[in-house]
PDB file of C-alpha atoms in Angstrom:
ATOM      1  CA  MET A   1       0.000   0.000   0.000  1.00  0.00           C
ATOM      2  CA  ILE A   2       1.317   3.435  -0.960  1.00  0.00           C
ATOM      3  CA  ARG A   3       2.150   5.600   2.067  1.00  0.00           C
ATOM      4  CA  TRP A   4       2.439   9.312   1.386  1.00  0.00           C
ATOM      5  CA  ASN A   5       3.993  11.357   4.173  1.00  0.00           C
ATOM      6  CA  VAL A   6       1.839  14.374   5.019  1.00  0.00           C
ATOM      7  CA  GLY A   7       3.092  17.569   6.633  1.00  0.00           C
ATOM      8  CA  ILE A   8       0.440  19.886   8.056  1.00  0.00           C
ATOM      9  CA  MET A   9       1.137  23.619   8.256  1.00  0.00           C
ATOM     10  CA  GLY A  10      -1.090  25.022  10.962  1.00  0.00           C
ATOM     11  CA  SER A  11      -2.528  23.239  13.972  1.00  0.00           C
ATOM     12  CA  GLY A  12      -5.821  25.067  14.391  1.00  0.00           C
ATOM     13  CA  MET A  13      -9.373  23.778  14.424  1.00  0.00           C
ATOM     14  CA  MET A  14      -9.791  22.912  10.734  1.00  0.00           C
ATOM     15  CA  ALA A  15      -6.404  21.235  10.627  1.00  0.00           C
ATOM     16  CA  GLN A  16      -6.880  19.026  13.681  1.00  0.00           C
ATOM     17  CA  GLY A  17      -8.876  20.631  16.472  1.00  0.00           C
ATOM     18  CA  PHE A  18     -12.522  19.789  15.806  1.00  0.00           C
ATOM     19  CA  ASP A  19     -12.139  16.083  16.600  1.00  0.00           C
ATOM     20  CA  SER A  20      -9.733  13.432  17.870  1.00  0.00           C
ATOM     21  CA  PRO A  21      -8.103  10.273  16.491  1.00  0.00           C
ATOM     22  CA  GLY A  22     -10.662   7.509  16.098  1.00  0.00           C
ATOM     23  CA  ASP A  23     -13.722   9.785  16.017  1.00  0.00           C
ATOM     24  CA  LYS A  24     -16.227   8.427  13.506  1.00  0.00           C
ATOM     25  CA  LYS A  25     -17.563  11.885  12.629  1.00  0.00           C
ATOM     26  CA  ILE A  26     -14.717  13.399  10.604  1.00  0.00           C
ATOM     27  CA  LEU A  27     -14.505  17.114  11.367  1.00  0.00           C
ATOM     28  CA  SER A  28     -10.833  17.900  10.742  1.00  0.00           C
ATOM     29  CA  MET A  29      -8.455  17.222   7.892  1.00  0.00           C
ATOM     30  CA  ALA A  30      -6.037  15.386  10.181  1.00  0.00           C
ATOM     31  CA  ASN A  31      -8.745  12.842  10.972  1.00  0.00           C
ATOM     32  CA  ALA A  32      -9.596  12.575   7.265  1.00  0.00           C
ATOM     33  CA  PHE A  33      -5.958  11.808   6.379  1.00  0.00           C
ATOM     34  CA  THR A  34      -5.838   9.051   9.000  1.00  0.00           C
ATOM     35  CA  GLN A  35      -8.793   7.265   7.368  1.00  0.00           C
ATOM     36  CA  LEU A  36      -6.839   6.294   4.239  1.00  0.00           C
ATOM     37  CA  PRO A  37      -3.839   3.942   4.610  1.00  0.00           C
ATOM     38  CA  LYS A  38      -2.242   5.683   1.620  1.00  0.00           C
ATOM     39  CA  PHE A  39      -1.489   8.684   3.839  1.00  0.00           C
ATOM     40  CA  ARG A  40       0.483   9.067   7.052  1.00  0.00           C
ATOM     41  CA  ILE A  41       0.622  12.307   9.034  1.00  0.00           C
ATOM     42  CA  GLY A  42       4.313  12.936   9.604  1.00  0.00           C
ATOM     43  CA  GLY A  43       4.216  16.186  11.531  1.00  0.00           C
ATOM     44  CA  PHE A  44       2.804  19.640  12.172  1.00  0.00           C
ATOM     45  CA  TYR A  45       4.224  23.131  11.903  1.00  0.00           C
ATOM     46  CA  ASP A  46       2.767  26.157  13.664  1.00  0.00           C
ATOM     47  CA  LEU A  47       4.005  29.625  14.542  1.00  0.00           C
ATOM     48  CA  ASP A  48       3.251  28.597  18.118  1.00  0.00           C
ATOM     49  CA  PRO A  49       5.687  25.707  18.773  1.00  0.00           C
ATOM     50  CA  GLN A  50       3.636  24.414  21.694  1.00  0.00           C
ATOM     51  CA  LYS A  51       0.531  24.026  19.524  1.00  0.00           C
ATOM     52  CA  ALA A  52       2.509  22.069  16.939  1.00  0.00           C
ATOM     53  CA  GLU A  53       3.992  19.789  19.607  1.00  0.00           C
ATOM     54  CA  GLU A  54       0.567  19.181  21.140  1.00  0.00           C
ATOM     55  CA  ALA A  55      -0.898  18.350  17.708  1.00  0.00           C
ATOM     56  CA  GLU A  56       1.921  15.890  16.979  1.00  0.00           C
ATOM     57  CA  MET A  57       1.385  14.150  20.298  1.00  0.00           C
ATOM     58  CA  LYS A  58      -2.388  14.047  19.768  1.00  0.00           C
ATOM     59  CA  TRP A  59      -2.139  12.497  16.277  1.00  0.00           C
ATOM     60  CA  GLY A  60       0.754  10.150  17.033  1.00  0.00           C
ATOM     61  CA  CYS A  61       3.393  11.898  14.915  1.00  0.00           C
ATOM     62  CA  PRO A  62       7.133  11.760  15.526  1.00  0.00           C
ATOM     63  CA  PRO A  63       8.582  15.086  16.708  1.00  0.00           C
ATOM     64  CA  THR A  64       9.598  17.408  13.881  1.00  0.00           C
ATOM     65  CA  SER A  65      11.608  20.608  13.752  1.00  0.00           C
ATOM     66  CA  ARG A  66      10.005  23.768  15.076  1.00  0.00           C
ATOM     67  CA  ASN A  67      12.114  25.803  12.642  1.00  0.00           C
ATOM     68  CA  ARG A  68      10.002  26.590   9.568  1.00  0.00           C
ATOM     69  CA  ASP A  69      12.766  26.161   6.954  1.00  0.00           C
ATOM     70  CA  ASP A  70      13.977  22.902   8.482  1.00  0.00           C
ATOM     71  CA  TRP A  71      10.412  21.626   8.723  1.00  0.00           C
ATOM     72  CA  LEU A  72       9.748  22.368   5.045  1.00  0.00           C
ATOM     73  CA  HIS A  73      12.944  20.481   4.120  1.00  0.00           C
ATOM     74  CA  ASN A  74      11.526  17.308   5.653  1.00  0.00           C
ATOM     75  CA  GLY A  75      10.767  15.752   2.242  1.00  0.00           C
ATOM     76  CA  TRP A  76       6.976  15.769   2.502  1.00  0.00           C
ATOM     77  CA  ASP A  77       4.988  13.964  -0.185  1.00  0.00           C
ATOM     78  CA  VAL A  78       1.945  16.090   0.637  1.00  0.00           C
ATOM     79  CA  ILE A  79       1.797  19.476   2.336  1.00  0.00           C
ATOM     80  CA  TYR A  80      -1.549  20.582   3.716  1.00  0.00           C
ATOM     81  CA  ILE A  81      -1.772  24.333   4.407  1.00  0.00           C
ATOM     82  CA  ALA A  82      -4.236  25.407   7.084  1.00  0.00           C
ATOM     83  CA  THR A  83      -2.597  28.616   8.264  1.00  0.00           C
ATOM     84  CA  PRO A  84      -4.300  32.038   8.555  1.00  0.00           C
ATOM     85  CA  ASP A  85      -5.534  33.471   5.246  1.00  0.00           C
ATOM     86  CA  GLU A  86      -2.892  36.181   5.115  1.00  0.00           C
ATOM     87  CA  ASN A  87      -0.148  33.515   5.251  1.00  0.00           C
ATOM     88  CA  HIS A  88      -1.486  31.315   2.455  1.00  0.00           C
ATOM     89  CA  THR A  89       0.449  33.015  -0.332  1.00  0.00           C
ATOM     90  CA  SER A  90       3.855  32.839   1.368  1.00  0.00           C
ATOM     91  CA  ASP A  91       3.239  29.333   2.717  1.00  0.00           C
ATOM     92  CA  LEU A  92       2.058  28.105  -0.670  1.00  0.00           C
ATOM     93  CA  ARG A  93       5.006  29.696  -2.456  1.00  0.00           C
ATOM     94  CA  ASP A  94       7.486  28.055  -0.079  1.00  0.00           C
ATOM     95  CA  ALA A  95       5.685  24.715  -0.243  1.00  0.00           C
ATOM     96  CA  ILE A  96       5.885  24.755  -4.046  1.00  0.00           C
ATOM     97  CA  ALA A  97       9.611  25.516  -3.831  1.00  0.00           C
ATOM     98  CA  HIS A  98      10.137  22.213  -1.972  1.00  0.00           C
ATOM     99  CA  ARG A  99       8.465  20.203  -4.761  1.00  0.00           C
ATOM    100  CA  PRO A 100       6.084  17.872  -2.901  1.00  0.00           C
ATOM    101  CA  LYS A 101       3.924  15.534  -4.962  1.00  0.00           C
ATOM    102  CA  ALA A 102       0.788  17.406  -3.912  1.00  0.00           C
ATOM    103  CA  ILE A 103      -0.402  20.427  -1.952  1.00  0.00           C
ATOM    104  CA  LEU A 104      -3.823  20.790  -0.359  1.00  0.00           C
ATOM    105  CA  VAL A 105      -4.608  24.321   0.788  1.00  0.00           C
ATOM    106  CA  GLU A 106      -7.529  25.815   2.640  1.00  0.00           C
ATOM    107  CA  LYS A 107      -9.357  28.562   0.838  1.00  0.00           C
ATOM    108  CA  PRO A 108      -8.609  31.222  -0.124  1.00  0.00           C
ATOM    109  CA  LEU A 109      -5.826  30.293  -2.497  1.00  0.00           C
ATOM    110  CA  GLY A 110      -4.410  33.699  -1.557  1.00  0.00           C
ATOM    111  CA  THR A 111      -5.744  37.009  -0.290  1.00  0.00           C
ATOM    112  CA  ASN A 112      -4.049  38.487  -3.354  1.00  0.00           C
ATOM    113  CA  ILE A 113      -6.112  36.962  -6.121  1.00  0.00           C
ATOM    114  CA  ASP A 114      -3.603  37.396  -8.936  1.00  0.00           C
ATOM    115  CA  GLU A 115      -0.768  35.954  -6.860  1.00  0.00           C
ATOM    116  CA  GLY A 116      -2.895  32.918  -6.015  1.00  0.00           C
ATOM    117  CA  LEU A 117      -3.584  32.249  -9.690  1.00  0.00           C
ATOM    118  CA  LYS A 118       0.094  32.679 -10.503  1.00  0.00           C
ATOM    119  CA  LEU A 119       1.029  30.039  -7.914  1.00  0.00           C
ATOM    120  CA  LEU A 120      -1.632  27.682  -9.259  1.00  0.00           C
ATOM    121  CA  HIS A 121      -0.039  27.929 -12.708  1.00  0.00           C
ATOM    122  CA  GLU A 122       3.465  27.526 -11.262  1.00  0.00           C
ATOM    123  CA  ALA A 123       2.536  24.343  -9.391  1.00  0.00           C
ATOM    124  CA  TYR A 124       1.059  22.847 -12.554  1.00  0.00           C
ATOM    125  CA  GLN A 125       4.149  23.684 -14.602  1.00  0.00           C
ATOM    126  CA  LEU A 126       6.316  21.934 -11.992  1.00  0.00           C
ATOM    127  CA  GLY A 127       4.103  18.846 -11.982  1.00  0.00           C
ATOM    128  CA  ILE A 128       2.783  19.489  -8.461  1.00  0.00           C
ATOM    129  CA  LEU A 129      -0.855  18.654  -7.843  1.00  0.00           C
ATOM    130  CA  LEU A 130      -2.456  21.693  -6.185  1.00  0.00           C
ATOM    131  CA  MET A 131      -5.947  21.307  -4.753  1.00  0.00           C
ATOM    132  CA  VAL A 132      -8.074  23.702  -2.680  1.00  0.00           C
ATOM    133  CA  ASN A 133     -10.316  22.339   0.054  1.00  0.00           C
ATOM    134  CA  TYR A 134     -13.913  22.875  -1.115  1.00  0.00           C
ATOM    135  CA  PRO A 135     -15.750  19.981   0.595  1.00  0.00           C
ATOM    136  CA  ARG A 136     -19.222  20.792  -0.758  1.00  0.00           C
ATOM    137  CA  ARG A 137     -18.130  20.096  -4.321  1.00  0.00           C
ATOM    138  CA  TRP A 138     -17.837  16.404  -3.352  1.00  0.00           C
ATOM    139  CA  HIS A 139     -21.393  16.087  -2.026  1.00  0.00           C
ATOM    140  CA  SER A 140     -23.735  13.832  -3.999  1.00  0.00           C
ATOM    141  CA  ALA A 141     -26.400  16.578  -3.941  1.00  0.00           C
ATOM    142  CA  THR A 142     -24.031  19.077  -5.581  1.00  0.00           C
ATOM    143  CA  LEU A 143     -23.536  16.628  -8.443  1.00  0.00           C
ATOM    144  CA  LYS A 144     -27.273  15.915  -8.601  1.00  0.00           C
ATOM    145  CA  VAL A 145     -28.083  19.613  -9.002  1.00  0.00           C
ATOM    146  CA  LYS A 146     -25.544  19.871 -11.811  1.00  0.00           C
ATOM    147  CA  GLU A 147     -27.238  16.956 -13.559  1.00  0.00           C
ATOM    148  CA  LEU A 148     -30.695  18.520 -13.194  1.00  0.00           C
ATOM    149  CA  ILE A 149     -29.439  21.867 -14.505  1.00  0.00           C
ATOM    150  CA  HIS A 150     -28.002  20.189 -17.590  1.00  0.00           C
ATOM    151  CA  GLN A 151     -31.342  18.427 -18.095  1.00  0.00           C
ATOM    152  CA  GLY A 152     -33.118  21.796 -18.074  1.00  0.00           C
ATOM    153  CA  LYS A 153     -35.081  20.984 -14.926  1.00  0.00           C
ATOM    154  CA  ILE A 154     -34.142  24.228 -13.138  1.00  0.00           C
ATOM    155  CA  GLY A 155     -33.702  26.590 -16.058  1.00  0.00           C
ATOM    156  CA  ASN A 156     -31.375  29.579 -16.282  1.00  0.00           C
ATOM    157  CA  PRO A 157     -30.554  31.580 -13.142  1.00  0.00           C
ATOM    158  CA  VAL A 158     -32.446  34.879 -13.054  1.00  0.00           C
ATOM    159  CA  SER A 159     -31.515  36.341  -9.640  1.00  0.00           C
ATOM    160  CA  ALA A 160     -29.139  35.336  -6.828  1.00  0.00           C
ATOM    161  CA  ILE A 161     -28.419  36.294  -3.239  1.00  0.00           C
ATOM    162  CA  PHE A 162     -25.249  35.072  -1.513  1.00  0.00           C
ATOM    163  CA  VAL A 163     -24.925  35.649   2.245  1.00  0.00           C
ATOM    164  CA  ILE A 164     -21.747  34.947   4.186  1.00  0.00           C
ATOM    165  CA  SER A 165     -20.038  35.835   7.443  1.00  0.00           C
ATOM    166  CA  GLY A 166     -16.357  35.794   8.238  1.00  0.00           C
ATOM    167  CA  GLY A 167     -15.282  37.984   5.328  1.00  0.00           C
ATOM    168  CA  VAL A 168     -15.815  37.781   1.581  1.00  0.00           C
ATOM    169  CA  ILE A 169     -12.358  36.449   0.714  1.00  0.00           C
ATOM    170  CA  HIS A 170     -12.539  33.816   3.455  1.00  0.00           C
ATOM    171  CA  ASN A 171     -15.989  32.269   2.979  1.00  0.00           C
ATOM    172  CA  LEU A 172     -17.449  33.433  -0.351  1.00  0.00           C
ATOM    173  CA  PRO A 173     -15.131  31.001  -2.250  1.00  0.00           C
ATOM    174  CA  HIS A 174     -17.275  28.107  -0.992  1.00  0.00           C
ATOM    175  CA  ILE A 175     -20.363  29.570  -2.677  1.00  0.00           C
ATOM    176  CA  LEU A 176     -18.578  30.625  -5.854  1.00  0.00           C
ATOM    177  CA  ASP A 177     -17.014  27.180  -6.280  1.00  0.00           C
ATOM    178  CA  ILE A 178     -20.432  25.525  -6.043  1.00  0.00           C
ATOM    179  CA  PHE A 179     -21.971  28.068  -8.418  1.00  0.00           C
ATOM    180  CA  HIS A 180     -19.196  27.457 -10.944  1.00  0.00           C
ATOM    181  CA  THR A 181     -19.638  23.696 -10.539  1.00  0.00           C
ATOM    182  CA  TRP A 182     -23.229  24.131 -11.708  1.00  0.00           C
ATOM    183  CA  TRP A 183     -22.661  26.794 -14.366  1.00  0.00           C
ATOM    184  CA  ASP A 184     -19.031  26.405 -15.449  1.00  0.00           C
ATOM    185  CA  ASN A 185     -19.153  29.075 -18.121  1.00  0.00           C
ATOM    186  CA  GLU A 186     -17.076  32.113 -19.039  1.00  0.00           C
ATOM    187  CA  TRP A 187     -19.071  34.616 -17.003  1.00  0.00           C
ATOM    188  CA  GLN A 188     -18.307  38.316 -17.264  1.00  0.00           C
ATOM    189  CA  ILE A 189     -18.715  40.225 -13.988  1.00  0.00           C
ATOM    190  CA  TYR A 190     -19.901  43.830 -13.707  1.00  0.00           C
ATOM    191  CA  PHE A 191     -20.024  46.048 -10.622  1.00  0.00           C
ATOM    192  CA  ASN A 192     -23.318  47.817  -9.933  1.00  0.00           C
ATOM    193  CA  GLY A 193     -22.640  49.377  -6.548  1.00  0.00           C
ATOM    194  CA  ARG A 194     -22.291  48.833  -2.824  1.00  0.00           C
ATOM    195  CA  ARG A 195     -24.345  49.923   0.156  1.00  0.00           C
ATOM    196  CA  GLY A 196     -23.586  48.911   3.706  1.00  0.00           C
ATOM    197  CA  ASP A 197     -22.764  45.216   3.806  1.00  0.00           C
ATOM    198  CA  SER A 198     -24.325  44.540   0.382  1.00  0.00           C
ATOM    199  CA  THR A 199     -22.489  44.497  -2.951  1.00  0.00           C
ATOM    200  CA  TYR A 200     -24.408  44.389  -6.223  1.00  0.00           C
ATOM    201  CA  LEU A 201     -22.940  42.654  -9.280  1.00  0.00           C
ATOM    202  CA  THR A 202     -24.144  41.308 -12.606  1.00  0.00           C
ATOM    203  CA  PHE A 203     -22.964  37.942 -13.934  1.00  0.00           C
ATOM    204  CA  SER A 204     -23.289  38.124 -17.699  1.00  0.00           C
ATOM    205  CA  LEU A 205     -23.258  35.230 -20.167  1.00  0.00           C
ATOM    206  CA  ASN A 206     -24.731  35.601 -23.664  1.00  0.00           C
ATOM    207  CA  ASP A 207     -28.432  36.381 -23.086  1.00  0.00           C
ATOM    208  CA  VAL A 208     -28.273  35.726 -19.337  1.00  0.00           C
ATOM    209  CA  LYS A 209     -27.859  38.847 -17.185  1.00  0.00           C
ATOM    210  CA  LEU A 210     -27.867  37.574 -13.616  1.00  0.00           C
ATOM    211  CA  PRO A 211     -28.191  40.197 -10.840  1.00  0.00           C
ATOM    212  CA  VAL A 212     -26.228  39.006  -7.801  1.00  0.00           C
ATOM    213  CA  THR A 213     -26.388  40.484  -4.311  1.00  0.00           C
ATOM    214  CA  ILE A 214     -23.522  39.544  -1.989  1.00  0.00           C
ATOM    215  CA  ILE A 215     -24.195  40.241   1.677  1.00  0.00           C
ATOM    216  CA  ASP A 216     -21.149  40.180   3.951  1.00  0.00           C
ATOM    217  CA  ARG A 217     -22.164  39.803   7.591  1.00  0.00           C
ATOM    218  CA  SER A 218     -18.560  39.781   8.763  1.00  0.00           C
ATOM    219  CA  SER A 219     -19.219  42.185  11.645  1.00  0.00           C
ATOM    220  CA  THR A 220     -21.930  40.069  13.239  1.00  0.00           C
ATOM    221  CA  VAL A 221     -21.581  37.468  15.958  1.00  0.00           C
ATOM    222  CA  TYR A 222     -23.249  34.580  14.136  1.00  0.00           C
ATOM    223  CA  TYR A 223     -22.100  32.278  11.360  1.00  0.00           C
ATOM    224  CA  VAL A 224     -24.040  32.254   8.116  1.00  0.00           C
ATOM    225  CA  LEU A 225     -23.404  30.812   4.658  1.00  0.00           C
ATOM    226  CA  GLU A 226     -26.388  30.824   2.305  1.00  0.00           C
ATOM    227  CA  MET A 227     -27.161  30.963  -1.382  1.00  0.00           C
ATOM    228  CA  HIS A 228     -30.557  31.599  -2.934  1.00  0.00           C
ATOM    229  CA  ILE A 229     -30.631  31.245  -6.718  1.00  0.00           C
ATOM    230  CA  TYR A 230     -33.948  31.935  -8.398  1.00  0.00           C
ATOM    231  CA  CYS A 231     -34.173  30.251 -11.789  1.00  0.00           C
ATOM    232  CA  SER A 232     -36.598  30.383 -14.693  1.00  0.00           C
ATOM    233  CA  ASN A 233     -38.068  26.998 -13.708  1.00  0.00           C
ATOM    234  CA  GLY A 234     -37.483  26.914  -9.961  1.00  0.00           C
ATOM    235  CA  LYS A 235     -35.042  27.767  -7.198  1.00  0.00           C
ATOM    236  CA  ILE A 236     -31.863  26.424  -5.560  1.00  0.00           C
ATOM    237  CA  GLU A 237     -31.356  27.147  -1.871  1.00  0.00           C
ATOM    238  CA  LEU A 238     -28.437  26.352   0.409  1.00  0.00           C
ATOM    239  CA  SER A 239     -29.194  27.444   3.966  1.00  0.00           C
ATOM    240  CA  ARG A 240     -29.838  26.552   7.610  1.00  0.00           C
ATOM    241  CA  SER A 241     -27.660  24.910  10.216  1.00  0.00           C
ATOM    242  CA  PRO A 242     -27.052  21.996   9.962  1.00  0.00           C
ATOM    243  CA  GLU A 243     -26.774  22.893   6.300  1.00  0.00           C
ATOM    244  CA  VAL A 244     -29.470  21.865   3.839  1.00  0.00           C
ATOM    245  CA  LEU A 245     -29.592  22.011   0.038  1.00  0.00           C
ATOM    246  CA  GLU A 246     -33.073  22.202  -1.454  1.00  0.00           C
ATOM    247  CA  LEU A 247     -34.509  22.450  -4.946  1.00  0.00           C
ATOM    248  CA  PHE A 248     -37.879  23.939  -5.802  1.00  0.00           C
ATOM    249  CA  GLU A 249     -39.992  23.560  -8.917  1.00  0.00           C
ATOM    250  CA  ILE A 250     -42.986  25.575 -10.091  1.00  0.00           C
ATOM    251  CA  LYS A 251     -46.337  23.925  -9.394  1.00  0.00           C
ATOM    252  CA  PRO A 252     -49.892  25.053  -8.625  1.00  0.00           C
ATOM    253  CA  HIS A 253     -50.561  26.070  -5.030  1.00  0.00           C
ATOM    254  CA  SER A 254     -52.141  23.180  -3.127  1.00  0.00           C
ATOM    255  CA  TYR A 255     -55.146  25.324  -2.126  1.00  0.00           C
ATOM    256  CA  TYR A 256     -55.181  28.264  -4.535  1.00  0.00           C
ATOM    257  CA  SER A 257     -54.757  26.513  -7.863  1.00  0.00           C
ATOM    258  CA  THR A 258     -54.570  29.715  -9.901  1.00  0.00           C
ATOM    259  CA  PHE A 259     -51.225  30.541  -8.225  1.00  0.00           C
ATOM    260  CA  GLU A 260     -47.997  28.968  -9.477  1.00  0.00           C
ATOM    261  CA  VAL A 261     -45.616  28.674  -6.515  1.00  0.00           C
ATOM    262  CA  LEU A 262     -42.154  27.360  -5.694  1.00  0.00           C
ATOM    263  CA  THR A 263     -42.620  23.838  -4.353  1.00  0.00           C
ATOM    264  CA  PRO A 264     -39.777  21.768  -2.835  1.00  0.00           C
ATOM    265  CA  PHE A 265     -38.991  18.511  -4.622  1.00  0.00           C
ATOM    266  CA  PHE A 266     -35.415  17.722  -3.532  1.00  0.00           C
ATOM    267  CA  HIS A 267     -33.796  17.891  -0.082  1.00  0.00           C
ATOM    268  CA  ALA A 268     -30.253  16.988   0.992  1.00  0.00           C
ATOM    269  CA  ASP A 269     -28.577  17.194   4.397  1.00  0.00           C
ATOM    270  CA  MET A 270     -25.170  18.609   3.489  1.00  0.00           C
ATOM    271  CA  GLU A 271     -23.436  17.700   6.743  1.00  0.00           C
ATOM    272  CA  GLU A 272     -24.347  14.015   6.783  1.00  0.00           C
ATOM    273  CA  GLU A 273     -21.904  12.861   4.111  1.00  0.00           C
ATOM    274  CA  PRO A 274     -18.157  12.415   4.887  1.00  0.00           C
ATOM    275  CA  LEU A 275     -17.056  15.319   2.715  1.00  0.00           C
ATOM    276  CA  LEU A 276     -13.571  15.752   4.189  1.00  0.00           C
ATOM    277  CA  LEU A 277     -12.867  12.074   3.584  1.00  0.00           C
ATOM    278  CA  ARG A 278     -14.112  12.410  -0.002  1.00  0.00           C
ATOM    279  CA  THR A 279     -11.781  15.376  -0.411  1.00  0.00           C
ATOM    280  CA  ILE A 280      -8.821  13.237   0.643  1.00  0.00           C
ATOM    281  CA  GLU A 281      -9.993  10.382  -1.592  1.00  0.00           C
ATOM    282  CA  GLY A 282     -10.188  12.841  -4.497  1.00  0.00           C
ATOM    283  CA  LEU A 283      -6.650  13.975  -3.752  1.00  0.00           C
ATOM    284  CA  ALA A 284      -5.404  10.367  -3.664  1.00  0.00           C
ATOM    285  CA  ASN A 285      -7.119   9.515  -6.954  1.00  0.00           C
ATOM    286  CA  ALA A 286      -5.534  12.519  -8.657  1.00  0.00           C
ATOM    287  CA  MET A 287      -2.094  11.620  -7.240  1.00  0.00           C
ATOM    288  CA  GLU A 288      -2.363   8.124  -8.726  1.00  0.00           C
ATOM    289  CA  ASP A 289      -4.038   8.959 -12.046  1.00  0.00           C
ATOM    290  CA  PRO A 290      -2.528  11.616 -14.355  1.00  0.00           C
ATOM    291  CA  GLY A 291      -5.875  11.943 -16.123  1.00  0.00           C
ATOM    292  CA  GLU A 292      -7.637  12.742 -12.860  1.00  0.00           C
ATOM    293  CA  ALA A 293      -4.856  15.179 -11.962  1.00  0.00           C
ATOM    294  CA  GLU A 294      -5.328  16.990 -15.274  1.00  0.00           C
ATOM    295  CA  LYS A 295      -9.090  17.247 -14.729  1.00  0.00           C
ATOM    296  CA  LEU A 296      -8.599  18.517 -11.185  1.00  0.00           C
ATOM    297  CA  HIS A 297      -6.117  21.159 -12.315  1.00  0.00           C
ATOM    298  CA  TYR A 298      -8.491  22.353 -15.027  1.00  0.00           C
ATOM    299  CA  ARG A 299     -11.320  22.553 -12.517  1.00  0.00           C
ATOM    300  CA  GLU A 300      -9.249  24.539 -10.008  1.00  0.00           C
ATOM    301  CA  LEU A 301      -7.996  26.875 -12.704  1.00  0.00           C
ATOM    302  CA  LYS A 302     -11.422  27.649 -14.182  1.00  0.00           C
ATOM    303  CA  SER A 303     -13.043  28.011 -10.761  1.00  0.00           C
ATOM    304  CA  HIS A 304     -10.382  30.422  -9.498  1.00  0.00           C
ATOM    305  CA  GLN A 305     -10.346  32.436 -12.696  1.00  0.00           C
ATOM    306  CA  PHE A 306     -14.081  32.931 -12.149  1.00  0.00           C
ATOM    307  CA  MET A 307     -13.529  33.843  -8.487  1.00  0.00           C
ATOM    308  CA  ALA A 308     -10.832  36.327  -9.448  1.00  0.00           C
ATOM    309  CA  LYS A 309     -13.328  38.251 -11.570  1.00  0.00           C
ATOM    310  CA  VAL A 310     -15.579  38.589  -8.535  1.00  0.00           C
ATOM    311  CA  PHE A 311     -12.918  39.238  -5.906  1.00  0.00           C
ATOM    312  CA  ARG A 312     -11.273  42.088  -7.787  1.00  0.00           C
ATOM    313  CA  PHE A 313     -14.234  44.222  -6.715  1.00  0.00           C
ATOM    314  CA  PHE A 314     -13.335  43.437  -3.069  1.00  0.00           C
ATOM    315  CA  GLN A 315      -9.538  43.342  -3.375  1.00  0.00           C
ATOM    316  CA  GLN A 316      -9.004  46.841  -1.999  1.00  0.00           C
ATOM    317  CA  ASP A 317     -10.670  45.732   1.243  1.00  0.00           C
ATOM    318  CA  TYR A 318      -7.840  43.230   1.815  1.00  0.00           C
ATOM    319  CA  GLN A 319      -4.803  45.292   0.931  1.00  0.00           C
TER     320      GLN A 319
END
C-alpha cells in the first residue's frame, strides 16, 4: 500500500482541532488523512511551537523541527496548508519551492487573487498537484443539481443572493465554487454598486444577465453561509444549520390553484456525508491517475479564474 507522508502547516481547528483520532464523525483534515492507509501524518508546523507539539502528540506523529525552513525540508509527499488566510500566499510559495507531490490548501488560495492564480499555474508547470479544500463540491447533492441543470429541470438563473459571514475572501469562495460547478461558463462580472454590507454585481453570459447580491455579515456574531438562486423553472437554496440544500420547482398552489408557486422537490442534508474524507480520496485519486490530476487542475484553474473576476471588486478591502 502506498504511504504518502503528510506535513500539516497550521494546527488550528480545521487542521486538527474539531475532533480526535478515532472519532467516527470526521470534522478535521487530520482525521480525514488518517482514514486512508495511503497517507500518514508525519508532523505539524505552527508559529506557536507548543501548539505544533501538542498536535503531533495528539495524532501520534514523531517530533519534527520547530524551525520553519527545516520543517519544510523534511521531504513531505503532501503538504496541507491550514494557516491564517494572510499567510497562504507565502506558505504556498514556499511549499511549491520544496516540490512535494501534492499540496492541499484551505481557501482562499491567496488574499491576493492574482498571486494565487500565478502560484496555481506555477505548481502545474512543476508537476505538483495543487488542490483547494472545497468539501461541498464532493457532495452527492451538488452533483445531482448539476445533472438537473443540464437536463433543463431548473432553467437559467435569473436572480441570486449570496450571504456569508467571516469575510468575503474567506468564505465566499465556498459559494462561488459551487456556483461554478453548476454553471461552469465564461461569465463576465460587472459592478453595480455597494451599500452597507451589500455588494451588487451582474454575472453576464450571452443572453443571461444575472443580478447578484452579496451580503457580507462579517461584523456580526453569528455564522451564516447561504445561497438563494432563483431560476426560470425553480429555485436552488443552500441554507440553515445543519446545512441543507433544497430544490424547488414551479407547481400550482395546493389550495389556490390559480397561483404557481415554488414547491420543494429535492432535499439533501449537506453535513451528513463524509465530505472531508471524499476530499482526501479525491486527492489520492488525482495523485495516482494523471488523467484525474489533469481534470482537477483544469477545474481549479477555471473556478479560481471565475472567483478572481468577482474578488477584484473586493480586493481593496484586503490590501
